[in-house]
Amino acid sequence: MGAKKAEPELGHFDCVLAVSGTTPKVGKLVVFKTSLVFKSEMFGMDKVTIGIKRRDLDALDATSALTLKLQYKKTKSLDLQFTKSQKPYDLIVSTYKLTTGERPNFAVNDRATKGGQGSSSGGKKKKYDSGVGGAISYVTDTVMDFYENGNEKLKDILRDASRLGGVKIPPTPRLPTVDCEQVVSRCLFVRIIGAKELLAMDSGNTSDPFVVVRYRGLECATRVLPLTLTPNWDETFHFNAPPGKDELDDTDEVELLVYDKDFGGLNDFIGYCKINMAGVKVGEGDQERTAIFKSKKSDLHERDNKSPKSGNKKPGSKLLHDKELFNKPLLGKGDLPSKDNPQNGSGKRRREWIRLVSMPKDHEDSKSFDLNHVKERLMFWEGERQITGAVEVETWVGNRHDECFRVAGVPLLKKRDVEAEKALAHYVDPVTALLKVEIIKGRNILNLDDDGGSDPYCEVALVDPKGMKPEQSQATHYIDDTTAPEWDRVFNFIVAKPYSDVLELRVYDYDGATSFDDLIGKVSVPVSTLRVNKGLKNTPAEQWLTLVDKVGNTTNAAGEAYGEILVRTYLDEEYFEHLHGGDTSCEVGRLVVDVLGAEGFSDKTTTHCVVKCGPYWSRTPNVEGSNKPRWNQRLRYPVFEPGERVTVALFEGDAATAKYLGRVKLQLSCMEDGVRYSSKFQLMTQDPSSGVVKKTCLLELGLQFDYHAGGSKVAAKYMTPALPEKWYLAPMKDEEREKVTKAQKEIVVLKLKNASPPVSESASKQMLEFGKHEVNIGSIKSSIARIQRVVAGFDGISKGLTYSLSWQSIPVTALMQVWIVYLVYYPNMFAPTCLLATALWSLAKFPGRYQRVLERCTADEWLSQGLPFAPPTEEEERVKKLKEEETKKFEEEETKKAEAEAKEILGLSKEEKDAKATQAKLLSEKKAAKEKAAKAKAKADAPKETFSWESLNPLAALQKQMDDVFAMITMSQTVLDQAASCLERVAGLLTWEEPRVTAGFLCLILVTAWALVYVEVVTRFFVKVVMGIVVKTLFTIVSPAAVKFGVSAGILFVMRHPAIFPDEKTKALQEAKSRAQKEAALALTLANEDGDDEASAVVAPPMPRAPPSAPIAPLNVFFRMPTNSDRLL
């Protein structure tokens, strides 16, 4: 009696909870009168239950025909996939009486905003049955409400405390949320398998065919296969799925153009066809993976129930096996659709033969100038060709985390799509890896010279087989007259997925500056076939590779082998894993960015914004002809590193004519959990030549960072290094690290430049802060100004003490005097009271932190110009000049006194000075002779670098010197920036720049103060009880007369005559004379010695270097604190 009745169910719907980067969870959404509950049904292997109370539901978004987004508790979101999302949307809207707006299939819960009383009973209190059951239900509900709302209440209290100071926060708009990770991960894959019955365009009834694939202004091409009419390319290309579409339409056609490659001339047109993608679901890749996963789970469940040994399996082993099944490709090579296996073709992958036809007359290539069609137009007298042949293709919608993405070709921008710039676009940084090549040695290298052997050296080149990118190459030194050279050199390259490049190792015979070097042989290795290494110990083994000639033969006409080289080469993706993103298991939270609008333009213009957070980029639509553009876009990004920055930049013009107007930048570690930072931020730009800062306009933004698991993942992340461990355990040289970092950014710039719509090179470099890798004197001046500002902040401590003792504030000075009197009686309490005062001062800085975070979002006008503070006024300049004159006069007097004392101490005799000079001269001559011999030996032993024709060009040599100077200046910029950042982090420990670090530091201060007080109490007890007995015993043994005698002897010793016991000044003169005599004797001995005593010298072996290690946890926290480096223009 009195038990709580079960709530009636209003409806349930089958759905999938799909979070990008994790296993999809199949289950049901159950609608109750007061709540929504999602329960997974994964055969008991992965139970997940998520409940949303009606009063917590904020908005419902069913703009996608397959996805229903539930936004609740202001910051959280739940994305569910249905076969049709309209039915659950209608039921929830009608049951909960949600308000719909102008946007179709988007509703908000107005009752949830009115004091949180939007329950099913219309704001009435819930009634409980009398008796024990009702009391238990009441207590349970009360505890649950307190548990759910306690964290929110604590956040509200901290939020209100940080906003003390009159900051007016604009209301949070209700906008549909776009998940950037979900959009950028979906890809359209096009696999060009082969062709048959192609036209013969060359003599001999053959062709050299290749295929050009076009989609939405992007273009990519297969490799050329010579002398064939039935080519087999088997190449895969990927295109980003259009954002905002759940289903492709007639505008999403994929065009295929087949050409005959004419080397040295114009290409011949063979045929044209297109793939109709209308009706293809953009999210079908996720659904197919979910279905396969579910069927595999079912098979495993049945198999495990039948297996008698299933109970002997280790816990978790089945789950690991399931993840391996889920990560497999959807369709392997053996599962391709065929005549014998037609059911495979009915899946989401579509494989078909498409007949080639003539170029449509209304096609853009027929109307415009294209080199591939010039030859066809010039030979008009041949008439229209009869196109024959067909192309075999396969298309499917997948994910950028699929295995096939590793080798899929990257398209390039063929034609700028103006319409694409009018829609929201998303991008993601390419997955980059470090290609490490170790050239160890060679054996049996072919002898091309008349003497004992060739002069071999090895060139390492990274080649694009399609010729779209320039070749990158590095070379070893050459070794004279040998067939078994030992180079032992390591080279690093940066490559990006898909790994389409080819690594070529070419061995040459060095013939000097008078002729060209002869190619002995080469080895070609596709980068996609290399092993991806993980860890430091399991590096791939060394391999002997056989050299071949250009044709592919291993021997020459005389039957002589070209030789072999021993190499170790592999890919290492762990060096840059912190830049990739996508693995939601590593998420520490999610960032929501509201790009609302801008104002302050004098004229109407075209504007757009670019947002960057970690590896994710977004580009808002162009707003044309407006001086108050509005975007009203809410973007959500996964966060993997709390020390990452979010950057929102505003540009004037379209993609081709983008002009930088300013940016808002903030480190995520500055933000508190669930606090929305919103304002109209002032944008500024800086003239690169004059350095003058100009204010442009205002940008209205909203930023909110929501932690996962209550902030526990953020805390765990703070205990790990900011960079992958390999940056510490296998460190690179500073120059090599700078080179690798710059090369990685260049890859990102190139990809964005070839995207659709493109992001201009200047815009992407501005977002990536490319100026840090180039010579920038302004950066050096700004770093010095930052150091000066921090030092000036420490000067404020002395000013504060002066203020507290100057009676400018009577209460402050009175309290200061009370504290001094207290320390007179209790001097041992000095340290605890100082620590307590420091903690109180830091706590007093917490109010107003919200406003300081908003100020940190904008650029600092004075630091960007190299000034620590605003320029002083005329009165301040006059006072400063007077102080400088007084200081200069005082320093001159002190210098004169120091010089007089130095002359007195160094007043040695002439003989002593001559002996010292003779000794110094002999030692310098001996040292110079040793250095000369060492240089000659090093020059003889140094490896001989290969000759380059640029070495004969004086301009090239000068350019190399300039590059070295620029590299040195760039390193100086980096060192100064790091020094200024460290000082700013130290100063920010008490000013709440990073709230979690400051809170922890204050706890440490208070604990230390308490420990000192505890030690003081124990010490006082020890002094009173123990030392009292010792002192009484001492005075019992020693009489007062003895104490008087000791005091008198001490006074007489202090007032002694210098002749009896020399003072420090007399001792210095005596020691200087003795040292001069010894040096004169040593100089005489060296002058009489014959030969070099270098052989007799015993050199201590150098100390072994300590093994590298990753930074400890406190340093990891320290390096994630924000600095003013982000506020520089």
PDB file of N, CA and C in Angstrom, residues 727-799:
ATOM      1  N   TRP A 727      57.133  13.444 -28.321  1.00  0.00           N
ATOM      2  CA  TRP A 727      57.799  14.745 -28.398  1.00  0.00           C
ATOM      3  C   TRP A 727      58.803  14.898 -27.258  1.00  0.00           C
ATOM      4  N   TYR A 728      58.636  14.120 -26.195  1.00  0.00           N
ATOM      5  CA  TYR A 728      59.545  14.198 -25.049  1.00  0.00           C
ATOM      6  C   TYR A 728      60.504  13.005 -24.997  1.00  0.00           C
ATOM      7  N   LEU A 729      60.000  11.802 -25.304  1.00  0.00           N
ATOM      8  CA  LEU A 729      60.831  10.603 -25.212  1.00  0.00           C
ATOM      9  C   LEU A 729      61.739  10.431 -26.425  1.00  0.00           C
ATOM     10  N   ALA A 730      61.331  10.925 -27.571  1.00  0.00           N
ATOM     11  CA  ALA A 730      62.165  10.889 -28.772  1.00  0.00           C
ATOM     12  C   ALA A 730      62.186  12.289 -29.381  1.00  0.00           C
ATOM     13  N   PRO A 731      62.799  13.240 -28.695  1.00  0.00           N
ATOM     14  CA  PRO A 731      62.704  14.641 -29.131  1.00  0.00           C
ATOM     15  C   PRO A 731      63.508  14.912 -30.397  1.00  0.00           C
ATOM     16  N   MET A 732      63.031  15.897 -31.142  1.00  0.00           N
ATOM     17  CA  MET A 732      63.752  16.398 -32.306  1.00  0.00           C
ATOM     18  C   MET A 732      64.577  17.619 -31.912  1.00  0.00           C
ATOM     19  N   LYS A 733      65.472  17.992 -32.788  1.00  0.00           N
ATOM     20  CA  LYS A 733      66.183  19.248 -32.599  1.00  0.00           C
ATOM     21  C   LYS A 733      65.210  20.412 -32.778  1.00  0.00           C
ATOM     22  N   ASP A 734      65.556  21.549 -32.197  1.00  0.00           N
ATOM     23  CA  ASP A 734      64.656  22.703 -32.272  1.00  0.00           C
ATOM     24  C   ASP A 734      64.408  23.113 -33.724  1.00  0.00           C
ATOM     25  N   GLU A 735      65.475  23.099 -34.556  1.00  0.00           N
ATOM     26  CA  GLU A 735      65.292  23.493 -35.947  1.00  0.00           C
ATOM     27  C   GLU A 735      64.403  22.502 -36.680  1.00  0.00           C
ATOM     28  N   GLU A 736      64.609  21.196 -36.404  1.00  0.00           N
ATOM     29  CA  GLU A 736      63.802  20.177 -37.072  1.00  0.00           C
ATOM     30  C   GLU A 736      62.347  20.251 -36.622  1.00  0.00           C
ATOM     31  N   ARG A 737      62.116  20.508 -35.337  1.00  0.00           N
ATOM     32  CA  ARG A 737      60.745  20.618 -34.845  1.00  0.00           C
ATOM     33  C   ARG A 737      60.041  21.826 -35.448  1.00  0.00           C
ATOM     34  N   GLU A 738      60.759  22.935 -35.580  1.00  0.00           N
ATOM     35  CA  GLU A 738      60.178  24.121 -36.210  1.00  0.00           C
ATOM     36  C   GLU A 738      59.832  23.843 -37.668  1.00  0.00           C
ATOM     37  N   LYS A 739      60.718  23.140 -38.357  1.00  0.00           N
ATOM     38  CA  LYS A 739      60.494  22.804 -39.765  1.00  0.00           C
ATOM     39  C   LYS A 739      59.293  21.877 -39.922  1.00  0.00           C
ATOM     40  N   VAL A 740      59.166  20.881 -39.038  1.00  0.00           N
ATOM     41  CA  VAL A 740      58.070  19.915 -39.126  1.00  0.00           C
ATOM     42  C   VAL A 740      56.737  20.598 -38.825  1.00  0.00           C
ATOM     43  N   THR A 741      56.712  21.467 -37.812  1.00  0.00           N
ATOM     44  CA  THR A 741      55.469  22.161 -37.456  1.00  0.00           C
ATOM     45  C   THR A 741      55.005  23.064 -38.595  1.00  0.00           C
ATOM     46  N   LYS A 742      55.934  23.758 -39.212  1.00  0.00           N
ATOM     47  CA  LYS A 742      55.574  24.634 -40.332  1.00  0.00           C
ATOM     48  C   LYS A 742      55.067  23.826 -41.515  1.00  0.00           C
ATOM     49  N   ALA A 743      55.713  22.679 -41.793  1.00  0.00           N
ATOM     50  CA  ALA A 743      55.280  21.843 -42.915  1.00  0.00           C
ATOM     51  C   ALA A 743      53.873  21.300 -42.684  1.00  0.00           C
ATOM     52  N   GLN A 744      53.546  20.975 -41.432  1.00  0.00           N
ATOM     53  CA  GLN A 744      52.198  20.489 -41.142  1.00  0.00           C
ATOM     54  C   GLN A 744      51.158  21.569 -41.400  1.00  0.00           C
ATOM     55  N   LYS A 745      51.464  22.803 -41.040  1.00  0.00           N
ATOM     56  CA  LYS A 745      50.532  23.894 -41.293  1.00  0.00           C
ATOM     57  C   LYS A 745      50.399  24.169 -42.798  1.00  0.00           C
ATOM     58  N   GLU A 746      51.477  24.004 -43.545  1.00  0.00           N
ATOM     59  CA  GLU A 746      51.402  24.214 -44.996  1.00  0.00           C
ATOM     60  C   GLU A 746      50.473  23.196 -45.644  1.00  0.00           C
ATOM     61  N   ILE A 747      50.451  21.974 -45.126  1.00  0.00           N
ATOM     62  CA  ILE A 747      49.539  20.954 -45.656  1.00  0.00           C
ATOM     63  C   ILE A 747      48.087  21.365 -45.398  1.00  0.00           C
ATOM     64  N   VAL A 748      47.820  21.903 -44.206  1.00  0.00           N
ATOM     65  CA  VAL A 748      46.464  22.362 -43.885  1.00  0.00           C
ATOM     66  C   VAL A 748      46.052  23.510 -44.801  1.00  0.00           C
ATOM     67  N   VAL A 749      46.964  24.451 -45.038  1.00  0.00           N
ATOM     68  CA  VAL A 749      46.667  25.590 -45.908  1.00  0.00           C
ATOM     69  C   VAL A 749      46.346  25.115 -47.310  1.00  0.00           C
ATOM     70  N   LEU A 750      47.102  24.151 -47.812  1.00  0.00           N
ATOM     71  CA  LEU A 750      46.872  23.648 -49.163  1.00  0.00           C
ATOM     72  C   LEU A 750      45.528  22.945 -49.272  1.00  0.00           C
ATOM     73  N   LYS A 751      45.142  22.199 -48.248  1.00  0.00           N
ATOM     74  CA  LYS A 751      43.853  21.503 -48.309  1.00  0.00           C
ATOM     75  C   LYS A 751      42.696  22.488 -48.295  1.00  0.00           C
ATOM     76  N   LEU A 752      42.758  23.499 -47.426  1.00  0.00           N
ATOM     77  CA  LEU A 752      41.670  24.482 -47.375  1.00  0.00           C
ATOM     78  C   LEU A 752      41.595  25.301 -48.655  1.00  0.00           C
ATOM     79  N   LYS A 753      42.733  25.509 -49.272  1.00  0.00           N
ATOM     80  CA  LYS A 753      42.750  26.272 -50.524  1.00  0.00           C
ATOM     81  C   LYS A 753      42.052  25.521 -51.640  1.00  0.00           C
ATOM     82  N   ASN A 754      42.081  24.183 -51.603  1.00  0.00           N
ATOM     83  CA  ASN A 754      41.473  23.360 -52.642  1.00  0.00           C
ATOM     84  C   ASN A 754      40.122  22.799 -52.232  1.00  0.00           C
ATOM     85  N   ALA A 755      39.536  23.324 -51.153  1.00  0.00           N
ATOM     86  CA  ALA A 755      38.212  22.869 -50.727  1.00  0.00           C
ATOM     87  C   ALA A 755      37.141  23.643 -51.488  1.00  0.00           C
ATOM     88  N   SER A 756      35.900  23.230 -51.286  1.00  0.00           N
ATOM     89  CA  SER A 756      34.782  23.922 -51.915  1.00  0.00           C
ATOM     90  C   SER A 756      33.690  24.146 -50.865  1.00  0.00           C
ATOM     91  N   PRO A 757      33.411  25.402 -50.491  1.00  0.00           N
ATOM     92  CA  PRO A 757      34.071  26.629 -50.939  1.00  0.00           C
ATOM     93  C   PRO A 757      35.462  26.743 -50.324  1.00  0.00           C
ATOM     94  N   PRO A 758      36.387  27.378 -51.039  1.00  0.00           N
ATOM     95  CA  PRO A 758      37.756  27.430 -50.529  1.00  0.00           C
ATOM     96  C   PRO A 758      37.920  28.458 -49.413  1.00  0.00           C
ATOM     97  N   VAL A 759      38.955  28.257 -48.622  1.00  0.00           N
ATOM     98  CA  VAL A 759      39.413  29.247 -47.648  1.00  0.00           C
ATOM     99  C   VAL A 759      40.737  29.773 -48.184  1.00  0.00           C
ATOM    100  N   SER A 760      40.818  31.057 -48.420  1.00  0.00           N
ATOM    101  CA  SER A 760      41.990  31.632 -49.075  1.00  0.00           C
ATOM    102  C   SER A 760      43.255  31.362 -48.267  1.00  0.00           C
ATOM    103  N   GLU A 761      44.375  31.388 -48.959  1.00  0.00           N
ATOM    104  CA  GLU A 761      45.657  31.113 -48.315  1.00  0.00           C
ATOM    105  C   GLU A 761      45.967  32.140 -47.239  1.00  0.00           C
ATOM    106  N   SER A 762      45.677  33.411 -47.521  1.00  0.00           N
ATOM    107  CA  SER A 762      45.952  34.448 -46.528  1.00  0.00           C
ATOM    108  C   SER A 762      45.074  34.273 -45.293  1.00  0.00           C
ATOM    109  N   ALA A 763      43.805  33.867 -45.495  1.00  0.00           N
ATOM    110  CA  ALA A 763      42.901  33.683 -44.354  1.00  0.00           C
ATOM    111  C   ALA A 763      43.336  32.512 -43.483  1.00  0.00           C
ATOM    112  N   SER A 764      43.679  31.386 -44.099  1.00  0.00           N
ATOM    113  CA  SER A 764      44.095  30.222 -43.313  1.00  0.00           C
ATOM    114  C   SER A 764      45.412  30.475 -42.602  1.00  0.00           C
ATOM    115  N   LYS A 765      46.341  31.195 -43.233  1.00  0.00           N
ATOM    116  CA  LYS A 765      47.604  31.512 -42.560  1.00  0.00           C
ATOM    117  C   LYS A 765      47.365  32.453 -41.384  1.00  0.00           C
ATOM    118  N   GLN A 766      46.407  33.347 -41.526  1.00  0.00           N
ATOM    119  CA  GLN A 766      46.083  34.245 -40.426  1.00  0.00           C
ATOM    120  C   GLN A 766      45.510  33.458 -39.249  1.00  0.00           C
ATOM    121  N   MET A 767      44.675  32.474 -39.533  1.00  0.00           N
ATOM    122  CA  MET A 767      44.086  31.666 -38.470  1.00  0.00           C
ATOM    123  C   MET A 767      45.115  30.760 -37.804  1.00  0.00           C
ATOM    124  N   LEU A 768      46.097  30.284 -38.572  1.00  0.00           N
ATOM    125  CA  LEU A 768      47.111  29.368 -38.047  1.00  0.00           C
ATOM    126  C   LEU A 768      48.310  30.089 -37.453  1.00  0.00           C
ATOM    127  N   GLU A 769      48.287  31.432 -37.464  1.00  0.00           N
ATOM    128  CA  GLU A 769      49.389  32.241 -36.923  1.00  0.00           C
ATOM    129  C   GLU A 769      50.707  31.866 -37.601  1.00  0.00           C
ATOM    130  N   PHE A 770      50.700  31.958 -38.909  1.00  0.00           N
ATOM    131  CA  PHE A 770      51.887  31.604 -39.679  1.00  0.00           C
ATOM    132  C   PHE A 770      53.038  32.562 -39.412  1.00  0.00           C
ATOM    133  N   GLY A 771      52.734  33.765 -38.900  1.00  0.00           N
ATOM    134  CA  GLY A 771      53.789  34.734 -38.645  1.00  0.00           C
ATOM    135  C   GLY A 771      54.785  34.271 -37.603  1.00  0.00           C
ATOM    136  N   LYS A 772      54.393  33.289 -36.752  1.00  0.00           N
ATOM    137  CA  LYS A 772      55.329  32.789 -35.746  1.00  0.00           C
ATOM    138  C   LYS A 772      56.463  31.997 -36.368  1.00  0.00           C
ATOM    139  N   HIS A 773      56.285  31.520 -37.592  1.00  0.00           N
ATOM    140  CA  HIS A 773      57.320  30.738 -38.271  1.00  0.00           C
ATOM    141  C   HIS A 773      58.082  31.573 -39.289  1.00  0.00           C
ATOM    142  N   GLU A 774      57.855  32.852 -39.303  1.00  0.00           N
ATOM    143  CA  GLU A 774      58.543  33.749 -40.223  1.00  0.00           C
ATOM    144  C   GLU A 774      59.178  34.887 -39.437  1.00  0.00           C
ATOM    145  N   VAL A 775      60.108  35.568 -40.061  1.00  0.00           N
ATOM    146  CA  VAL A 775      60.801  36.669 -39.391  1.00  0.00           C
ATOM    147  C   VAL A 775      59.815  37.805 -39.162  1.00  0.00           C
ATOM    148  N   ASN A 776      59.681  38.198 -37.904  1.00  0.00           N
ATOM    149  CA  ASN A 776      58.737  39.244 -37.535  1.00  0.00           C
ATOM    150  C   ASN A 776      59.330  40.015 -36.364  1.00  0.00           C
ATOM    151  N   ILE A 777      59.869  41.170 -36.652  1.00  0.00           N
ATOM    152  CA  ILE A 777      60.476  41.997 -35.607  1.00  0.00           C
ATOM    153  C   ILE A 777      59.418  42.448 -34.604  1.00  0.00           C
ATOM    154  N   GLY A 778      58.197  42.658 -35.088  1.00  0.00           N
ATOM    155  CA  GLY A 778      57.127  43.061 -34.185  1.00  0.00           C
ATOM    156  C   GLY A 778      56.853  42.022 -33.113  1.00  0.00           C
ATOM    157  N   SER A 779      57.033  40.727 -33.455  1.00  0.00           N
ATOM    158  CA  SER A 779      56.842  39.678 -32.462  1.00  0.00           C
ATOM    159  C   SER A 779      57.877  39.771 -31.352  1.00  0.00           C
ATOM    160  N   ILE A 780      59.116  40.095 -31.701  1.00  0.00           N
ATOM    161  CA  ILE A 780      60.170  40.252 -30.690  1.00  0.00           C
ATOM    162  C   ILE A 780      59.850  41.437 -29.782  1.00  0.00           C
ATOM    163  N   LYS A 781      59.429  42.542 -30.364  1.00  0.00           N
ATOM    164  CA  LYS A 781      59.081  43.719 -29.564  1.00  0.00           C
ATOM    165  C   LYS A 781      57.898  43.423 -28.638  1.00  0.00           C
ATOM    166  N   SER A 782      56.920  42.661 -29.145  1.00  0.00           N
ATOM    167  CA  SER A 782      55.762  42.332 -28.315  1.00  0.00           C
ATOM    168  C   SER A 782      56.149  41.421 -27.151  1.00  0.00           C
ATOM    169  N   SER A 783      57.048  40.473 -27.387  1.00  0.00           N
ATOM    170  CA  SER A 783      57.488  39.588 -26.309  1.00  0.00           C
ATOM    171  C   SER A 783      58.210  40.380 -25.221  1.00  0.00           C
ATOM    172  N   ILE A 784      59.059  41.326 -25.624  1.00  0.00           N
ATOM    173  CA  ILE A 784      59.749  42.164 -24.637  1.00  0.00           C
ATOM    174  C   ILE A 784      58.738  43.001 -23.855  1.00  0.00           C
ATOM    175  N   ALA A 785      57.718  43.517 -24.552  1.00  0.00           N
ATOM    176  CA  ALA A 785      56.689  44.309 -23.861  1.00  0.00           C
ATOM    177  C   ALA A 785      55.903  43.445 -22.875  1.00  0.00           C
ATOM    178  N   ARG A 786      55.658  42.198 -23.209  1.00  0.00           N
ATOM    179  CA  ARG A 786      54.959  41.308 -22.290  1.00  0.00           C
ATOM    180  C   ARG A 786      55.784  41.074 -21.027  1.00  0.00           C
ATOM    181  N   ILE A 787      57.091  40.889 -21.197  1.00  0.00           N
ATOM    182  CA  ILE A 787      57.966  40.703 -20.036  1.00  0.00           C
ATOM    183  C   ILE A 787      57.963  41.964 -19.171  1.00  0.00           C
ATOM    184  N   GLN A 788      58.017  43.116 -19.818  1.00  0.00           N
ATOM    185  CA  GLN A 788      57.994  44.366 -19.062  1.00  0.00           C
ATOM    186  C   GLN A 788      56.688  44.530 -18.285  1.00  0.00           C
ATOM    187  N   ARG A 789      55.573  44.108 -18.875  1.00  0.00           N
ATOM    188  CA  ARG A 789      54.295  44.234 -18.171  1.00  0.00           C
ATOM    189  C   ARG A 789      54.256  43.335 -16.942  1.00  0.00           C
ATOM    190  N   VAL A 790      54.785  42.125 -17.056  1.00  0.00           N
ATOM    191  CA  VAL A 790      54.795  41.227 -15.903  1.00  0.00           C
ATOM    192  C   VAL A 790      55.687  41.777 -14.796  1.00  0.00           C
ATOM    193  N   VAL A 791      56.872  42.272 -15.171  1.00  0.00           N
ATOM    194  CA  VAL A 791      57.781  42.834 -14.171  1.00  0.00           C
ATOM    195  C   VAL A 791      57.142  44.044 -13.505  1.00  0.00           C
ATOM    196  N   ALA A 792      56.439  44.864 -14.286  1.00  0.00           N
ATOM    197  CA  ALA A 792      55.746  46.013 -13.702  1.00  0.00           C
ATOM    198  C   ALA A 792      54.670  45.563 -12.727  1.00  0.00           C
ATOM    199  N   GLY A 793      54.067  44.402 -12.977  1.00  0.00           N
ATOM    200  CA  GLY A 793      53.088  43.880 -12.035  1.00  0.00           C
ATOM    201  C   GLY A 793      53.715  43.502 -10.708  1.00  0.00           C
ATOM    202  N   PHE A 794      54.938  42.942 -10.760  1.00  0.00           N
ATOM    203  CA  PHE A 794      55.630  42.637  -9.508  1.00  0.00           C
ATOM    204  C   PHE A 794      56.031  43.922  -8.770  1.00  0.00           C
ATOM    205  N   ASP A 795      56.310  44.999  -9.495  1.00  0.00           N
ATOM    206  CA  ASP A 795      56.593  46.280  -8.842  1.00  0.00           C
ATOM    207  C   ASP A 795      55.388  46.790  -8.062  1.00  0.00           C
ATOM    208  N   GLY A 796      54.205  46.375  -8.452  1.00  0.00           N
ATOM    209  CA  GLY A 796      53.016  46.795  -7.733  1.00  0.00           C
ATOM    210  C   GLY A 796      52.985  46.312  -6.291  1.00  0.00           C
ATOM    211  N   ILE A 797      53.741  45.211  -6.000  1.00  0.00           N
ATOM    212  CA  ILE A 797      53.783  44.739  -4.612  1.00  0.00           C
ATOM    213  C   ILE A 797      54.435  45.780  -3.720  1.00  0.00           C
ATOM    214  N   SER A 798      55.560  46.352  -4.185  1.00  0.00           N
ATOM    215  CA  SER A 798      56.223  47.390  -3.386  1.00  0.00           C
ATOM    216  C   SER A 798      55.354  48.643  -3.273  1.00  0.00           C
ATOM    217  N   LYS A 799      54.643  48.974  -4.334  1.00  0.00           N
ATOM    218  CA  LYS A 799      53.745  50.117  -4.259  1.00  0.00           C
ATOM    219  C   LYS A 799      52.609  49.869  -3.272  1.00  0.00           C
TER     220      LYS A 799
END
